[in-house]
Amino acid sequence: MNRLTCDSETAERINGVAFQMRTFSFLFGVKQGELILRHTDNLGKTLQHSVSASGGQEIAQLTIKTLEKLRNDETFNLFWERVEMQSHIWCWWPNTS
C-alpha cells in the first residue's frame, strides 16, 4: 500500500468522523454527557478536599438526588428543546425524527 492510498483512507475516515460529529444525535449525546458529567465532576472535586466519610457520603447522596430530579418528562422535553435550538447552529444534518 503506498502513501497516497494511506492518506486517502485517513482522509476518508476523518471526513466520516466529521460527518458524525455534525449530526443531531452526536450533539444530543455530547450535551447529555455534559449535563451529567458536570455534576459528577463537581462531586469528584468536592471529595478531593478534606471531608469526612459521612460528609462525603452526604455530598454523594445530594448529587444522586440532583441527577434523579433530571429524570422526568418535563426536564427531558426542556433539554430536547435546548439541544434542538443549538442544533440549528451546530449541525449540518438536523434531527429528522
Tab-separated table of C-alpha atoms in Angstrom:
chain	number	residue	atom	x	y	z
A	1	MET	CA	0.000	0.000	0.000
A	2	ASN	CA	1.512	3.314	-0.974
A	3	ARG	CA	1.484	6.565	0.986
A	4	LEU	CA	-1.165	8.172	-1.234
A	5	THR	CA	-3.571	5.307	-0.530
A	6	CYS	CA	-2.967	5.595	3.227
A	7	ASP	CA	-3.503	9.347	3.144
A	8	SER	CA	-6.686	8.875	1.125
A	9	GLU	CA	-8.031	6.298	3.596
A	10	THR	CA	-7.137	8.534	6.531
A	11	ALA	CA	-8.903	11.477	4.878
A	12	GLU	CA	-11.994	9.327	4.327
A	13	ARG	CA	-12.031	8.299	7.984
A	14	ILE	CA	-11.624	11.896	9.111
A	15	ASN	CA	-14.467	13.002	6.834
A	16	GLY	CA	-16.645	10.200	8.207
A	17	VAL	CA	-15.959	11.218	11.791
A	18	ALA	CA	-16.536	14.887	10.936
A	19	PHE	CA	-19.876	13.931	9.363
A	20	GLN	CA	-20.953	12.053	12.501
A	21	MET	CA	-19.891	14.925	14.727
A	22	ARG	CA	-22.215	17.313	12.902
A	23	THR	CA	-25.372	15.235	13.437
A	24	PHE	CA	-28.148	15.879	15.901
A	25	SER	CA	-27.617	12.546	17.644
A	26	PHE	CA	-23.953	13.352	18.297
A	27	LEU	CA	-24.806	16.803	19.667
A	28	PHE	CA	-27.552	15.281	21.824
A	29	GLY	CA	-25.109	12.760	23.297
A	30	VAL	CA	-22.468	15.397	23.959
A	31	LYS	CA	-24.954	17.691	25.685
A	32	GLN	CA	-26.374	14.826	27.733
A	33	GLY	CA	-22.880	13.821	28.802
A	34	GLU	CA	-22.063	17.411	29.667
A	35	LEU	CA	-25.171	17.683	31.838
A	36	ILE	CA	-24.413	14.501	33.779
A	37	LEU	CA	-20.644	14.877	33.980
A	38	ARG	CA	-20.893	18.451	35.255
A	39	HIS	CA	-22.489	17.103	38.437
A	40	THR	CA	-20.175	14.139	38.818
A	41	ASP	CA	-17.142	16.357	38.199
A	42	ASN	CA	-18.270	18.704	40.952
A	43	LEU	CA	-18.720	15.701	43.235
A	44	GLY	CA	-15.211	14.457	42.461
A	45	LYS	CA	-13.653	17.865	43.069
A	46	THR	CA	-15.505	18.228	46.359
A	47	LEU	CA	-14.442	14.769	47.551
A	48	GLN	CA	-10.788	15.584	46.860
A	49	HIS	CA	-10.872	18.153	49.638
A	50	SER	CA	-10.639	17.025	53.209
A	51	VAL	CA	-14.160	15.934	54.016
A	52	SER	CA	-15.231	13.309	56.491
A	53	ALA	CA	-16.559	9.963	55.321
A	54	SER	CA	-20.063	10.906	56.396
A	55	GLY	CA	-19.723	14.322	54.732
A	56	GLY	CA	-18.583	12.674	51.528
A	57	GLN	CA	-21.482	10.257	51.644
A	58	GLU	CA	-23.911	13.141	52.177
A	59	ILE	CA	-22.489	15.050	49.208
A	60	ALA	CA	-22.700	11.924	47.060
A	61	GLN	CA	-26.350	11.455	48.037
A	62	LEU	CA	-27.086	15.080	47.129
A	63	THR	CA	-25.508	14.518	43.718
A	64	ILE	CA	-27.619	11.400	43.208
A	65	LYS	CA	-30.785	13.294	44.163
A	66	THR	CA	-29.877	16.112	41.785
A	67	LEU	CA	-29.368	13.666	38.928
A	68	GLU	CA	-32.603	11.840	39.774
A	69	LYS	CA	-34.512	15.134	39.565
A	70	LEU	CA	-33.367	15.400	35.958
A	71	ARG	CA	-35.124	12.127	35.098
A	72	ASN	CA	-38.627	13.269	34.229
A	73	ASP	CA	-40.555	14.123	31.088
A	74	GLU	CA	-40.675	17.866	31.730
A	75	THR	CA	-36.924	18.180	32.215
A	76	PHE	CA	-36.238	15.922	29.234
A	77	ASN	CA	-38.527	17.953	26.969
A	78	LEU	CA	-36.827	21.188	28.022
A	79	PHE	CA	-33.411	19.606	27.427
A	80	TRP	CA	-34.548	18.351	24.000
A	81	GLU	CA	-35.773	21.818	23.006
A	82	ARG	CA	-32.454	23.399	24.018
A	83	VAL	CA	-30.474	20.853	22.030
A	84	GLU	CA	-32.754	21.344	19.024
A	85	MET	CA	-32.167	25.102	19.152
A	86	GLN	CA	-28.411	24.565	19.335
A	87	SER	CA	-28.540	22.057	16.500
A	88	HIS	CA	-29.608	24.765	14.057
A	89	ILE	CA	-26.215	26.393	14.623
A	90	TRP	CA	-24.105	23.300	15.192
A	91	CYS	CA	-25.442	20.594	12.906
A	92	TRP	CA	-25.308	20.231	9.175
A	93	TRP	CA	-27.854	17.426	9.443
A	94	PRO	CA	-30.610	18.375	11.895
A	95	ASN	CA	-32.898	15.978	13.683
A	96	THR	CA	-35.106	14.128	11.211
A	97	SER	CA	-37.310	12.269	13.677
